[in-house]
């Protein structure tokens, strides 16, 4: 299941394999997640939104669940008191590539896995939007307005 901020992003998420989508701007996704999981919550949340979803992502987790934050499209997530994690024994991490690929062997393995996923059709890394250089202002507005799903390319 995934949270989205628009009907277009819901369609893109479903096309990528997401079975359920919840528009977090119009629905209480914590309640919907709890309903879908029989009140249990989910084992993990991968949150790229940040400020708008971070706290509710924590609330969506089951005991001993993990929140993997990896973006802040809506702004920085709020600072949290680590003792707020204690009642359910939650984990929070913000993985960054240099930590996971510090050794050459790790970089090579990571690159191999990435290219295998692309070649196998698991990942589609093609740009979702292509802009002419003359449309650079529109491209920036779309990116800032979170209207772009996936990569944007500027062509000279």
Coordinates of C-alpha atoms in Angstrom, one line a residue:
X1 CA 0.0 0.0 0.0
X2 CA 1.2 3.5 -0.6
X3 CA 0.3 7.1 0.2
X4 CA 0.1 9.6 -2.6
X5 CA -0.7 13.3 -3.0
X6 CA -2.7 13.2 -6.2
X7 CA -4.8 11.0 -8.5
X8 CA -1.9 11.1 -11.0
X9 CA 0.5 9.8 -8.4
X10 CA -2.0 7.1 -7.4
X11 CA -2.2 5.9 -11.0
X12 CA 1.7 5.8 -11.3
X13 CA 1.9 3.9 -8.0
X14 CA -0.6 1.3 -9.1
X15 CA 1.2 1.0 -12.5
X16 CA 4.4 0.3 -10.5
X17 CA 2.7 -2.5 -8.6
X18 CA 1.1 -0.8 -5.6
X19 CA -2.1 -2.6 -4.8
X20 CA -3.7 0.1 -2.5
X21 CA -3.2 3.8 -2.6
X22 CA -4.3 6.4 -0.1
X23 CA -4.3 10.1 -0.8
X24 CA -2.8 11.5 2.4
X25 CA -4.0 15.0 1.7
X26 CA -7.7 14.0 1.8
X27 CA -7.7 10.8 3.9
X28 CA -6.4 9.8 7.3
X29 CA -3.9 7.2 6.1
X30 CA -3.2 5.9 9.6
X31 CA -6.9 4.9 10.0
X32 CA -6.9 3.3 6.6
X33 CA -3.7 1.4 7.2
X34 CA -5.0 0.1 10.5
X35 CA -8.3 -0.9 8.8
X36 CA -6.4 -2.8 6.0
X37 CA -4.2 -4.5 8.6
X38 CA -6.8 -5.5 11.1
X39 CA -5.6 -2.8 13.5
X40 CA -2.0 -4.1 13.5
X41 CA -0.2 -1.6 11.4
X42 CA 2.6 -2.2 8.9
X43 CA 6.1 -3.7 9.5
X44 CA 7.8 -0.9 7.5
X45 CA 7.2 2.5 6.0
X46 CA 9.4 4.0 3.4
X47 CA 8.8 7.7 3.6
X48 CA 10.1 10.1 0.9
X49 CA 7.6 12.9 1.7
X50 CA 9.0 14.1 5.0
X51 CA 7.2 16.9 6.9
X52 CA 3.6 16.1 5.8
X53 CA 3.7 12.4 6.5
X54 CA 6.5 11.6 9.0
X55 CA 4.6 11.5 12.3
X56 CA 1.6 9.6 10.7
X57 CA 4.1 7.2 9.2
X58 CA 5.3 6.4 12.7
X59 CA 1.7 6.0 13.8
X60 CA 1.1 3.5 11.0
X61 CA 3.7 1.1 12.2
X62 CA 3.0 -2.1 14.2
X63 CA 5.1 -2.9 17.2
X64 CA 8.8 -3.2 16.4
X65 CA 8.1 -1.6 13.0
X66 CA 10.7 0.4 11.0
X67 CA 10.4 3.8 9.4
X68 CA 12.9 4.3 6.6
X69 CA 13.0 8.0 5.8
X70 CA 14.8 8.8 2.5
X71 CA 13.4 12.1 1.3
X72 CA 11.8 15.4 2.3
X73 CA 9.7 16.5 -0.7
X74 CA 7.3 18.4 1.6
X75 CA 10.1 19.7 3.9
X76 CA 12.2 18.5 6.8
X77 CA 10.5 16.0 9.1
X78 CA 10.0 17.2 12.6
X79 CA 12.6 16.4 15.2
X80 CA 11.4 13.6 17.4
X81 CA 12.0 12.6 21.0
X82 CA 13.5 9.1 20.8
X83 CA 11.4 8.1 23.8
X84 CA 8.3 8.4 21.6
X85 CA 9.5 5.3 19.8
X86 CA 9.7 3.3 23.0
X87 CA 6.0 2.3 23.6
X88 CA 6.0 0.2 20.4
X89 CA 9.8 -0.4 20.1
X90 CA 10.0 1.4 16.8
X91 CA 13.0 1.9 14.6
X92 CA 13.8 5.0 12.5
X93 CA 16.6 5.2 9.9
X94 CA 17.7 7.5 7.2
X95 CA 20.0 5.4 5.0
X96 CA 22.4 7.3 2.8
X97 CA 24.4 5.7 0.0
X98 CA 27.9 6.6 1.1
X99 CA 27.4 4.5 4.3
X100 CA 26.1 1.5 2.4
X101 CA 28.7 1.7 -0.4
X102 CA 31.8 2.8 1.4
X103 CA 33.7 -0.3 0.3
X104 CA 34.4 -1.1 -3.4
X105 CA 32.8 -4.5 -3.0
X106 CA 29.6 -2.9 -1.7
X107 CA 29.5 -0.4 -4.6
X108 CA 30.0 -3.2 -7.2
X109 CA 27.3 -5.4 -5.6
X110 CA 24.9 -2.5 -5.4
X111 CA 25.6 -1.5 -9.1
X112 CA 25.2 -5.1 -10.2
X113 CA 21.8 -5.4 -8.4
X114 CA 20.6 -2.1 -9.8
X115 CA 21.5 -3.0 -13.4
X116 CA 20.0 -6.5 -13.0
X117 CA 16.7 -4.9 -11.8
X118 CA 16.7 -2.6 -14.8
X119 CA 17.5 -5.3 -17.3
X120 CA 14.9 -7.6 -15.7
X121 CA 12.2 -4.9 -16.0
X122 CA 11.8 -4.6 -12.2
X123 CA 12.8 -1.0 -12.3
X124 CA 11.9 1.6 -15.0
X125 CA 14.4 4.4 -14.8
X126 CA 13.2 6.2 -17.9
X127 CA 12.3 9.9 -17.4
X128 CA 8.7 10.6 -16.8
X129 CA 8.9 14.2 -18.1
X130 CA 11.2 15.6 -20.8
X131 CA 11.4 19.4 -21.1
X132 CA 13.0 21.5 -23.8
X133 CA 15.7 23.9 -22.5
X134 CA 13.4 26.8 -23.3
X135 CA 10.9 25.3 -20.8
X136 CA 13.4 25.3 -17.9
X137 CA 11.2 27.6 -15.8
X138 CA 8.2 25.4 -16.2
X139 CA 10.4 22.4 -15.3
X140 CA 11.5 24.0 -12.1
X141 CA 8.0 25.0 -11.2
X142 CA 6.8 21.5 -11.8
X143 CA 9.6 20.0 -9.7
X144 CA 9.0 22.5 -6.9
X145 CA 5.3 21.9 -7.1
X146 CA 5.8 18.1 -6.8
X147 CA 4.1 17.6 -10.2
X148 CA 6.8 15.4 -11.6
X149 CA 6.7 11.7 -10.9
X150 CA 10.1 10.1 -11.4
X151 CA 12.9 11.7 -13.3
X152 CA 12.8 14.9 -15.3
X153 CA 15.2 15.5 -18.1
X154 CA 16.1 18.9 -19.7
X155 CA 17.0 18.6 -23.4
X156 CA 19.1 21.3 -25.0

